[in-house]
Short mmCIF file of C-alpha atoms and ligand atoms in Angstrom, two decimals:
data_model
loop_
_atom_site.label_atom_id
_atom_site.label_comp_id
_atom_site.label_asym_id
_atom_site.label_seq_id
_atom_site.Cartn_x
_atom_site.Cartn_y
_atom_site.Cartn_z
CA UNK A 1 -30.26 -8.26 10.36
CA UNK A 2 -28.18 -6.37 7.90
CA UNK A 3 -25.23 -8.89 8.35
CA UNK A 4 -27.88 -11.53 6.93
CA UNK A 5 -28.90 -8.81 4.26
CA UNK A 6 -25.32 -8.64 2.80
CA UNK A 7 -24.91 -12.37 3.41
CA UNK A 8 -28.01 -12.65 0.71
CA UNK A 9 -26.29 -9.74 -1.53
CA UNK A 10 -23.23 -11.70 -1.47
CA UNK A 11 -24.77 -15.05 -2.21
CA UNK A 12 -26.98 -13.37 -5.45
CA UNK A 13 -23.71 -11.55 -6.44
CA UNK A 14 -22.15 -15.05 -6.46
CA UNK A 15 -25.00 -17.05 -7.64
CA UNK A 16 -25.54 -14.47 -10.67
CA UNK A 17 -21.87 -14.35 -11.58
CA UNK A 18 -21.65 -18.02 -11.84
CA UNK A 19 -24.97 -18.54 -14.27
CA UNK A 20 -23.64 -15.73 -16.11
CA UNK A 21 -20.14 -16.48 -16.58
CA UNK A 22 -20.95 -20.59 -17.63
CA UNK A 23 -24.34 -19.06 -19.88
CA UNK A 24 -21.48 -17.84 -21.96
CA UNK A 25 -18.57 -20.28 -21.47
CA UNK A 26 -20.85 -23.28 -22.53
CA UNK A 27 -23.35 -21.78 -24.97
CA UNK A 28 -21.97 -18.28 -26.04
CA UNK A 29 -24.98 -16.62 -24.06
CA UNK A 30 -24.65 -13.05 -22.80
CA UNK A 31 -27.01 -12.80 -20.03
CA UNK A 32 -28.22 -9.34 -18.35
CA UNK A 33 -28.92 -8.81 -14.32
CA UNK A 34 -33.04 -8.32 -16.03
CA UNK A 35 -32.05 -12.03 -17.11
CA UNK A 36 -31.42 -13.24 -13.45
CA UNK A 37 -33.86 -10.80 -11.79
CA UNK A 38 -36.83 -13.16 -13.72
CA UNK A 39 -34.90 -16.20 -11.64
CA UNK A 40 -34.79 -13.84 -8.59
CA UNK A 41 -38.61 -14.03 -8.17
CA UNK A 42 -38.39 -17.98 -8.77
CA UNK A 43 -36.02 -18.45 -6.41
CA UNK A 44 -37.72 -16.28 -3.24
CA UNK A 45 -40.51 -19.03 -3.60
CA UNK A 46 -37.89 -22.16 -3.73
CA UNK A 47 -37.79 -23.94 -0.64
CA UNK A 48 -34.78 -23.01 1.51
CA UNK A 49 -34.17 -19.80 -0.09
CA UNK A 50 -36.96 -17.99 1.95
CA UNK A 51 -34.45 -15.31 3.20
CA UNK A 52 -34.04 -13.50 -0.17
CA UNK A 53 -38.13 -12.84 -0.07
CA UNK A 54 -37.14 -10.28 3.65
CA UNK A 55 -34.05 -8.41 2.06
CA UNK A 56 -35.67 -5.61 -0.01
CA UNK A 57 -36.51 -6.09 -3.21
CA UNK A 58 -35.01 -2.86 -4.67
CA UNK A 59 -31.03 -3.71 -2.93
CA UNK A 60 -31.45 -6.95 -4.28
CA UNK A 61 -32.36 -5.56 -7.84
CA UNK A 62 -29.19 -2.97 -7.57
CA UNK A 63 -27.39 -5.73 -7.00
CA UNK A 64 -27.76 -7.40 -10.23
CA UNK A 65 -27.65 -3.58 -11.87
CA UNK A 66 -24.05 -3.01 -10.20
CA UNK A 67 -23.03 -6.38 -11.24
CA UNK A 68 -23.93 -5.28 -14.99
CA UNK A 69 -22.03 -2.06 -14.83
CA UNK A 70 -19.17 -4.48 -13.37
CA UNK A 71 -19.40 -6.29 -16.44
CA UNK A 72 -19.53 -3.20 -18.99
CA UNK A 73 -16.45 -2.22 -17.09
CA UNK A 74 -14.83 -4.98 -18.27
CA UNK A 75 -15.80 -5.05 -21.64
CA UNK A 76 -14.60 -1.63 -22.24
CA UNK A 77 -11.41 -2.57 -20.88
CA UNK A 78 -11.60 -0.43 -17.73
CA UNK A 79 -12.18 -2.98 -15.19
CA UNK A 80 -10.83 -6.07 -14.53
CA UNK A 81 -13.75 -9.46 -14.83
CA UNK A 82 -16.17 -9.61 -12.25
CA UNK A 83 -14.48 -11.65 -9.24
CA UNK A 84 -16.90 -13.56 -6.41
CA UNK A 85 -17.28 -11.91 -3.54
CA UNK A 86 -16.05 -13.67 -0.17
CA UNK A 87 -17.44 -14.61 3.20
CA UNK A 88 -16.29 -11.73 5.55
CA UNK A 89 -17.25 -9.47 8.13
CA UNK A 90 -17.94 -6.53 6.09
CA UNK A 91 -20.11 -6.37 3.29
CA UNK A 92 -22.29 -3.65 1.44
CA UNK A 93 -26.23 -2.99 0.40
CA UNK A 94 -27.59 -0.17 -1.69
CA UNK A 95 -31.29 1.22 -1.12
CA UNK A 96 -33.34 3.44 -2.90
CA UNK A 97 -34.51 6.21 -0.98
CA UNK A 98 -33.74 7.31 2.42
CA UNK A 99 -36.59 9.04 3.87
CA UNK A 100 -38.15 12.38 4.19
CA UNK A 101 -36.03 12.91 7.25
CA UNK A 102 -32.53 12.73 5.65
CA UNK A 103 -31.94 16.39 6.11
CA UNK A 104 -31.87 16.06 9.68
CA UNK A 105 -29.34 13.48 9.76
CA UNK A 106 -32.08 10.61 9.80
CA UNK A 107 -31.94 7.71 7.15
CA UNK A 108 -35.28 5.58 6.88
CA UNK A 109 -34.13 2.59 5.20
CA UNK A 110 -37.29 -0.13 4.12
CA UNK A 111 -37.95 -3.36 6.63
CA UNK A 112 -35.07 -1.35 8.96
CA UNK A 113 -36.85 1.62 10.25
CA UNK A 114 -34.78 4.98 11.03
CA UNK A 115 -31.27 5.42 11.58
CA UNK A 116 -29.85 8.32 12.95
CA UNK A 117 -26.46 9.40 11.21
CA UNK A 118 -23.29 9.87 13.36
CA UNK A 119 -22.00 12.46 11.49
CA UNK A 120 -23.96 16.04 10.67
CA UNK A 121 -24.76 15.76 7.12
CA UNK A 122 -23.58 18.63 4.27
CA UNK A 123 -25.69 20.91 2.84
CA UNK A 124 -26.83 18.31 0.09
CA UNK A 125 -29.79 17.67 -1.78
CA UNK A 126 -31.71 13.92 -0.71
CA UNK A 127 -29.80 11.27 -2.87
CA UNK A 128 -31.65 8.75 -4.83
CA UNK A 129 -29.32 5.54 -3.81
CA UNK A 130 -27.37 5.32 -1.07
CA UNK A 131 -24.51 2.79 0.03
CA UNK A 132 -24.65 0.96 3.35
CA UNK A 133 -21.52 -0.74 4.12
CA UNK A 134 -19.71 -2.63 6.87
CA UNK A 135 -15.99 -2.02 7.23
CA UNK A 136 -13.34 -4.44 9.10
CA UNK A 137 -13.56 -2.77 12.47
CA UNK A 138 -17.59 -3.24 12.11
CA UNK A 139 -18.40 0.38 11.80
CA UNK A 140 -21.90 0.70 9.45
CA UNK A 141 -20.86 3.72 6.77
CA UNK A 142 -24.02 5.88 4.04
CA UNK A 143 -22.05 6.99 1.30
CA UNK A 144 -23.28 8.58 -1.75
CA UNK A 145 -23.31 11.11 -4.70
CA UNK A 146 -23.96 14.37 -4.67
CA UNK A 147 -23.31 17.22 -6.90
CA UNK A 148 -21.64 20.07 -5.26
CA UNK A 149 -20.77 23.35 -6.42
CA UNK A 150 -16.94 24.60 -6.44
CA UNK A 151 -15.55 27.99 -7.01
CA UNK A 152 -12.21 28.91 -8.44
CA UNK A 153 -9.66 29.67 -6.00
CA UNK A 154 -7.77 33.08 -6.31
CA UNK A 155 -4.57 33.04 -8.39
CA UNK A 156 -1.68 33.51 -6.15
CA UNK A 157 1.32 33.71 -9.09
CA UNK A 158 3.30 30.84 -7.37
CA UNK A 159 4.20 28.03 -8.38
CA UNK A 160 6.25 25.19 -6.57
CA UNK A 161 7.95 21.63 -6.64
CA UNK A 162 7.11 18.74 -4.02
CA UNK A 163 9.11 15.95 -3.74
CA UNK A 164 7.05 13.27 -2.03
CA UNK A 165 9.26 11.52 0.96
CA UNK A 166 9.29 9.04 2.87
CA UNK A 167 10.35 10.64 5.98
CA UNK A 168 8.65 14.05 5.59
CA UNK A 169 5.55 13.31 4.10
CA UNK A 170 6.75 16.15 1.47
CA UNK A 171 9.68 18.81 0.79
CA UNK A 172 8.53 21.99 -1.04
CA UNK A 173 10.65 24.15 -3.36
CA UNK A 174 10.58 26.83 -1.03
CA UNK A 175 12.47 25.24 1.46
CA UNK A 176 9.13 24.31 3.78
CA UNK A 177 8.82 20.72 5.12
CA UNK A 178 5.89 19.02 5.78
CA UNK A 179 6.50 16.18 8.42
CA UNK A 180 4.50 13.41 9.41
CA UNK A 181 2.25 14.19 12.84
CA UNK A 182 3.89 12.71 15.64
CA UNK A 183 0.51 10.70 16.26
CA UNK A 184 0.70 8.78 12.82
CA UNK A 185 3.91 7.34 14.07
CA UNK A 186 2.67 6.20 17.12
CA UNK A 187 -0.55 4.65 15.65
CA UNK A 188 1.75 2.77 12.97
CA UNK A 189 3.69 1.09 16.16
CA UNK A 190 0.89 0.52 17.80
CA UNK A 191 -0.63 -1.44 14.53
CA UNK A 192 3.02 -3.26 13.93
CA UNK A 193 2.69 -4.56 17.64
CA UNK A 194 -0.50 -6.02 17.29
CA UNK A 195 -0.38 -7.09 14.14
CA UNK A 196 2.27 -9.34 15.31
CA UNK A 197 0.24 -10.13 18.41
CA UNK A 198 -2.41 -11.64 15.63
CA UNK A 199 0.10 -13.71 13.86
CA UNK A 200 0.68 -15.36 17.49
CA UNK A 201 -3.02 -16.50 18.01
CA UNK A 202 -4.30 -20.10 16.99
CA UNK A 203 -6.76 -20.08 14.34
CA UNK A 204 -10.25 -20.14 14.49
CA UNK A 205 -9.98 -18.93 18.43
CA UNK A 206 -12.20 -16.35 19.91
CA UNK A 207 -8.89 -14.01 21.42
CA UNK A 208 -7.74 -14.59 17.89
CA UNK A 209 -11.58 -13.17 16.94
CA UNK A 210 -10.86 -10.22 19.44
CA UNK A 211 -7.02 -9.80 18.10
CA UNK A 212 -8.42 -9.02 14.77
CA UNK A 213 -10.93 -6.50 15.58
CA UNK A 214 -7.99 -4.48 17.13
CA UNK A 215 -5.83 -5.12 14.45
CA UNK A 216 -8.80 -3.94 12.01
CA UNK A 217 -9.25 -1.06 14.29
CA UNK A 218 -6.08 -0.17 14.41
CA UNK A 219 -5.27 0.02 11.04
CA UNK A 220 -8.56 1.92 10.15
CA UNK A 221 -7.04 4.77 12.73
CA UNK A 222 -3.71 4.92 10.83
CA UNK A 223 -5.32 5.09 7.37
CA UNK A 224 -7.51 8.25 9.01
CA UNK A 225 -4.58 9.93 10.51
CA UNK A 226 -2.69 9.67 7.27
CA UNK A 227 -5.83 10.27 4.86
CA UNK A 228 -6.53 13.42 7.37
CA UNK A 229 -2.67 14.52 6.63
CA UNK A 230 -3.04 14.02 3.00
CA UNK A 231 -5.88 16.26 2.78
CA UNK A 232 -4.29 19.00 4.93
CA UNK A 233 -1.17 18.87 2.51
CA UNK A 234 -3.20 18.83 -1.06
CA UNK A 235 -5.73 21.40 0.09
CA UNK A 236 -2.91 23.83 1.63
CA UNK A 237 -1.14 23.22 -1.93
CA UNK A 238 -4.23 24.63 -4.12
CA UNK A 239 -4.71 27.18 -2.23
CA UNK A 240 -1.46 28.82 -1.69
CA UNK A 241 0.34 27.76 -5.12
CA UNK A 242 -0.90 27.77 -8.92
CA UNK A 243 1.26 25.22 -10.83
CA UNK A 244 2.26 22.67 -8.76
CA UNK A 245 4.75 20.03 -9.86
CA UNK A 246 4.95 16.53 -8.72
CA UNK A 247 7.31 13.44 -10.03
CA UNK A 248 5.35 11.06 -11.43
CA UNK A 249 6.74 8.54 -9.37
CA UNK A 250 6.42 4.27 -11.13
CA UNK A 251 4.58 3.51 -7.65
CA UNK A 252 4.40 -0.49 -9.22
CA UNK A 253 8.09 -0.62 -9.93
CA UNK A 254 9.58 0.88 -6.19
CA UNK A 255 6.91 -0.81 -4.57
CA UNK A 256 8.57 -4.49 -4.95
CA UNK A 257 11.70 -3.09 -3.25
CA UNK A 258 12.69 -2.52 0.45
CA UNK A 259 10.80 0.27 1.08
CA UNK A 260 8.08 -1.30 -0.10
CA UNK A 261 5.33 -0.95 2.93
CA UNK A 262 6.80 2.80 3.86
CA UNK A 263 6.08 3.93 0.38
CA UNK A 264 2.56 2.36 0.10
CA UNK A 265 2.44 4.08 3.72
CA UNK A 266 3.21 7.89 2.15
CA UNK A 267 0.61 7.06 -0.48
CA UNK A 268 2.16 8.83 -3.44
CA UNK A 269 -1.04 7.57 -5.31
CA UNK A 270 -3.47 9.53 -2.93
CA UNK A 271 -1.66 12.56 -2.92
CA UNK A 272 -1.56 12.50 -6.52
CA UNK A 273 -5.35 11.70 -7.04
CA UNK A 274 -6.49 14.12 -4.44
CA UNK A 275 -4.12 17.08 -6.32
CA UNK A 276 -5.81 16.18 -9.43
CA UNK A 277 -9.15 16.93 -8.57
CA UNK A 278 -8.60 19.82 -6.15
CA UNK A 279 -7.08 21.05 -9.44
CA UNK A 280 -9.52 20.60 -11.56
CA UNK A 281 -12.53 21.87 -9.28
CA UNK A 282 -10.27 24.92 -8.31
CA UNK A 283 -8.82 26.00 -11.48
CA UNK A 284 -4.81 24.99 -10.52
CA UNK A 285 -2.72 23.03 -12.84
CA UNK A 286 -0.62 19.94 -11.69
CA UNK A 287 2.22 18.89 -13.56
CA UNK A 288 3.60 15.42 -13.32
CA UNK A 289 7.35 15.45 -14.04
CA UNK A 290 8.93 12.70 -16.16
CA UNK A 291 9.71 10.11 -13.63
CA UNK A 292 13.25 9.43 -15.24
CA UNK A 293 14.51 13.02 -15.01
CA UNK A 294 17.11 12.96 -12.00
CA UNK A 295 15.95 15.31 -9.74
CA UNK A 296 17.95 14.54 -6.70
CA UNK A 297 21.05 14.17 -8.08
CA UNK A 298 21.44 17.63 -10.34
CA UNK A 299 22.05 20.91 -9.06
CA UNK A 300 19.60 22.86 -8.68
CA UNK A 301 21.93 25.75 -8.95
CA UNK A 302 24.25 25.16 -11.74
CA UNK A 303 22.71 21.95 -13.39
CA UNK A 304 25.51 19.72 -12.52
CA UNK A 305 24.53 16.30 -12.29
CA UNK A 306 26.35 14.14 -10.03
CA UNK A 307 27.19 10.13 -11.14
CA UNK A 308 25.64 8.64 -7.96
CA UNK A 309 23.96 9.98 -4.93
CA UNK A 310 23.32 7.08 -2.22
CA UNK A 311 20.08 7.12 -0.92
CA UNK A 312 21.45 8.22 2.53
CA UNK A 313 22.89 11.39 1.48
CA UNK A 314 20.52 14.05 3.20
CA UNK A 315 22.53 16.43 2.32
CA UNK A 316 25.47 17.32 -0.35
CA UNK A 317 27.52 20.06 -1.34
CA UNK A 318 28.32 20.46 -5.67
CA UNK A 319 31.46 20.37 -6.70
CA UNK A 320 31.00 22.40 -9.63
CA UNK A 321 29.71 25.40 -7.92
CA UNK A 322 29.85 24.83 -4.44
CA UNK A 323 26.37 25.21 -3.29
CA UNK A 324 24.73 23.42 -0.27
CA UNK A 325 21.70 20.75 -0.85
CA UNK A 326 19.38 19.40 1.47
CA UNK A 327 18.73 16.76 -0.67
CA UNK A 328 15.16 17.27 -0.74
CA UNK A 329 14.62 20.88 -1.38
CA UNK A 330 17.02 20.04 -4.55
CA UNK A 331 15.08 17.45 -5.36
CA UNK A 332 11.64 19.76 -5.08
CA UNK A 333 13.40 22.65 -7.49
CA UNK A 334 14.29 20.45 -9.90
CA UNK A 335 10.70 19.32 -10.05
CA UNK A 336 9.97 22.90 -10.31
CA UNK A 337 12.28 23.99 -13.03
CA UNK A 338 11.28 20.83 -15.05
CA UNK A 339 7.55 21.04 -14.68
CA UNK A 340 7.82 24.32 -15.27
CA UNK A 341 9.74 23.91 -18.29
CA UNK A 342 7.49 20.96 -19.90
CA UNK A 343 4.32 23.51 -19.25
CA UNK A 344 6.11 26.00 -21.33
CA UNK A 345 6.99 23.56 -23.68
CA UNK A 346 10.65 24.82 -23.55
CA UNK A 347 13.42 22.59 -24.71
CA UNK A 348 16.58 24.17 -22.83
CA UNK A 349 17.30 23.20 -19.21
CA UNK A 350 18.80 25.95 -17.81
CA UNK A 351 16.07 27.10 -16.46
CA UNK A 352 16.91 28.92 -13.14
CA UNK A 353 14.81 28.80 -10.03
CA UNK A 354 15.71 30.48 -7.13
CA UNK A 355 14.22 29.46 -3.31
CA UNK A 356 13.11 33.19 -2.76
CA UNK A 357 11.10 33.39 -5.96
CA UNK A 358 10.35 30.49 -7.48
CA UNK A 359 7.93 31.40 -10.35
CA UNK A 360 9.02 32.51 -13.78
CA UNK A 361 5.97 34.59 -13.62
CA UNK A 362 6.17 35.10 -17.39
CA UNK A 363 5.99 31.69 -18.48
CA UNK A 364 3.35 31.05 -15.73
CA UNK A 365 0.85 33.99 -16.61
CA UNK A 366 1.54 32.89 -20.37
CA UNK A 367 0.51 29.28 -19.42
CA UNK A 368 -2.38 30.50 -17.46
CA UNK A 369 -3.47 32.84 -20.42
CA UNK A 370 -3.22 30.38 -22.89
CA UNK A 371 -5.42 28.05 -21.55
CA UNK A 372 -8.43 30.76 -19.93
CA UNK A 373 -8.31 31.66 -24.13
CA UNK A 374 -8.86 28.00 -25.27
CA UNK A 375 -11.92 27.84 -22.88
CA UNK A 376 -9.86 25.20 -20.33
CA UNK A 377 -10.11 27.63 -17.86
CA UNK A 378 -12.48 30.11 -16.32
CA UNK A 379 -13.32 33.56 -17.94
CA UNK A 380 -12.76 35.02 -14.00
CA UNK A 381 -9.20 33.30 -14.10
CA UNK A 382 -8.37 35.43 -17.16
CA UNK A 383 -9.81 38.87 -15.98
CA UNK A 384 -7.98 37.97 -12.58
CA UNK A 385 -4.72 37.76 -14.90
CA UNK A 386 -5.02 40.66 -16.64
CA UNK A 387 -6.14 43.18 -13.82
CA UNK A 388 -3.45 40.69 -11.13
ZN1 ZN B 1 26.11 23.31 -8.65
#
């Protein structure tokens, strides 16, 4: 039933898109989803199109009022145009209302009765829309909004670099790597060996069907593991550190290259989107560090910068000063010393950090100070500051 439901979605997405798009291309028209909803009733009562009259009426209206945000999107330059939806196994449907018994994990969903939730539900108020949606692996997902209340997290006076990796999922300036779970590996081998199973299977066969539910499945499992690692890291960082400082990696540009699916893999994206909101709700800051500045091949210790470092140098010694790198704790102070020294606004680079102490706490309370006074920041922040 709700695979013919987003069948319908998808063909009124389509249909309106198409009406829309050629009102304007051939007569300059700008029509709204009220425009198409008047059609909407027309078409219910055309022969053969029966179907739309048993998906309810309010998903099919939300429809037509996503597909209008979809178009302000655009028009405001934050979105790309509206593109047609395709024929596949997943698929989405938004209803208004989900019953009186959604605080006990039950969603009562019009023409579909009650569904029980799979998953015990957050201490949330009853949301007006809710998303049902379909994914690859043909799991049914309720998503929605709710507002949620966050408190500050204490201020801790730290403050430390992370280089991103590839083989540890991160390096921090105080020497402390974060590795991949042994699991994630496992579950990426497992995907690589049947995705290549897939690509063996003749088209349009039912093992070829099967083959791509495990693949789907499969892949689903890795994105959890890694999502699941992701949050451990970014939540772990927030709590324990106060400025944190990340390179602001071009994702686009290193993506074309060789390393190309391990990167994606590593998700420098997520682990920057997830540190900017835990930052914001918990009153951290995160500094992105110019994505130019060298910070693998300088010295953390003396500032010498070397000509070339190969990409398979894990470690190196300086032959200025003589100290040891691992190349990625190096990598992680210099992060530190440079977002440091943006947030301060300083102009000189000598700007020492240590591994046992890595906070300038000066420049850091300063920082801190300056922006609980211009109202960017909590009152509590500043009266933890000034009694810390
Ligand atoms: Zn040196």
């Amino acid at each position: 039933m709700l695979h013919r439901w987003f069948g319908a979605a998808r063909w009124l997405w389509n249909t309106a898109l198409e009406i829309r798009s050629e009102a304007y291309r051939e007569c300059g028209l700008t029509l709204t989803g009220n425009d198409v909803s008047r059609w909407l009733t027309q078409w219910k009562s055309t022969p053969g199109h029966e179907w739309l009259a048993l998906v309810p009426a309010t998903s099919l209206t939300q429809c037509l009022r996503d597909q209008d945000a979809a178009f302000r999107n655009f028009f405001a330059g934050r979105a790309r145009y509206p593109r047609f939806k395709r024929k596949s196994t997943s698929g989405s449907l938004r209803f208004q209302g989900v019953g009186a018994a959604w605080p006990r994990g039950v969603a009562t969903l019009p023409k579909l009765g009650a569904l029980k939730l799979a998953e015990s539900l957050p201490d949330v108020e009853r949301p007006d829309l809710v998303t049902l949606s379909r994914d690859p692996c043909g799991r049914y997902h309720v998503s929605f909004c709710a507002q949620v209340e966050t408190s500050l997290l204490p201020i801790t006076q730290r403050s430390v670099g992370v280089d991103l990796g590839l083989k540890d999922l991160a390096t921090l300036s105080t020497a402390e790597k974060i590795a991949n779970r042994k699991r994630y590996h496992a579950r990426l081998r497992y995907l690589r060996q049947q995705q290549r199973c897939l690509a063996r299977r003749q088209k349009g066969s039912r093992r070829r069907e099967k083959q791509r539910l495990r693949v789907a499945r499969a892949r689903a499992r890795v994105r959890q593991e890694r999502q699941a690692a992701l949050h451990v890291l970014t939540t772990f960082l927030v709590q324990e550190f106060d400025v944190i400082c990340i390179e602001d990696l071009n994702v686009k540009g290193l993506g074309r290259g060789r390393h190309a699916r391990a990167i994606q893999d590593v998700a420098f994206n997520e682990v920057r989107r997830q540190l900017a909101y835990k930052s914001e709700w918990y009153g951290k800051i995160l500094v992105e560090v110019d994505r130019w500045y060298p910070s693998s091949k300088t010295c953390s210790a003396c500032r010498h910068t070397l000509d070339e470092l190969r990409l398979d140098e894990r470690q190196w010694k300086c032959p200025k000063c003589g100290t040891f790198h691992d190349r990625d704790v190096n990598a992680a102070r210099n992060l530190l010393a440079e977002g440091l020294r943006q947030l301060a606004g300083r102009d000189d680079r000598d700007l020492r950090v240590d591994a046992g102490d890595a906070c300038p706490e000066e420049i850091l309370v300063q920082v801190l100070a300056e922006e609980a006074r211009s109202g960017q920041r909590n009152r509590a922040c500043l009266e933890q500051l000034a009694f810390g």
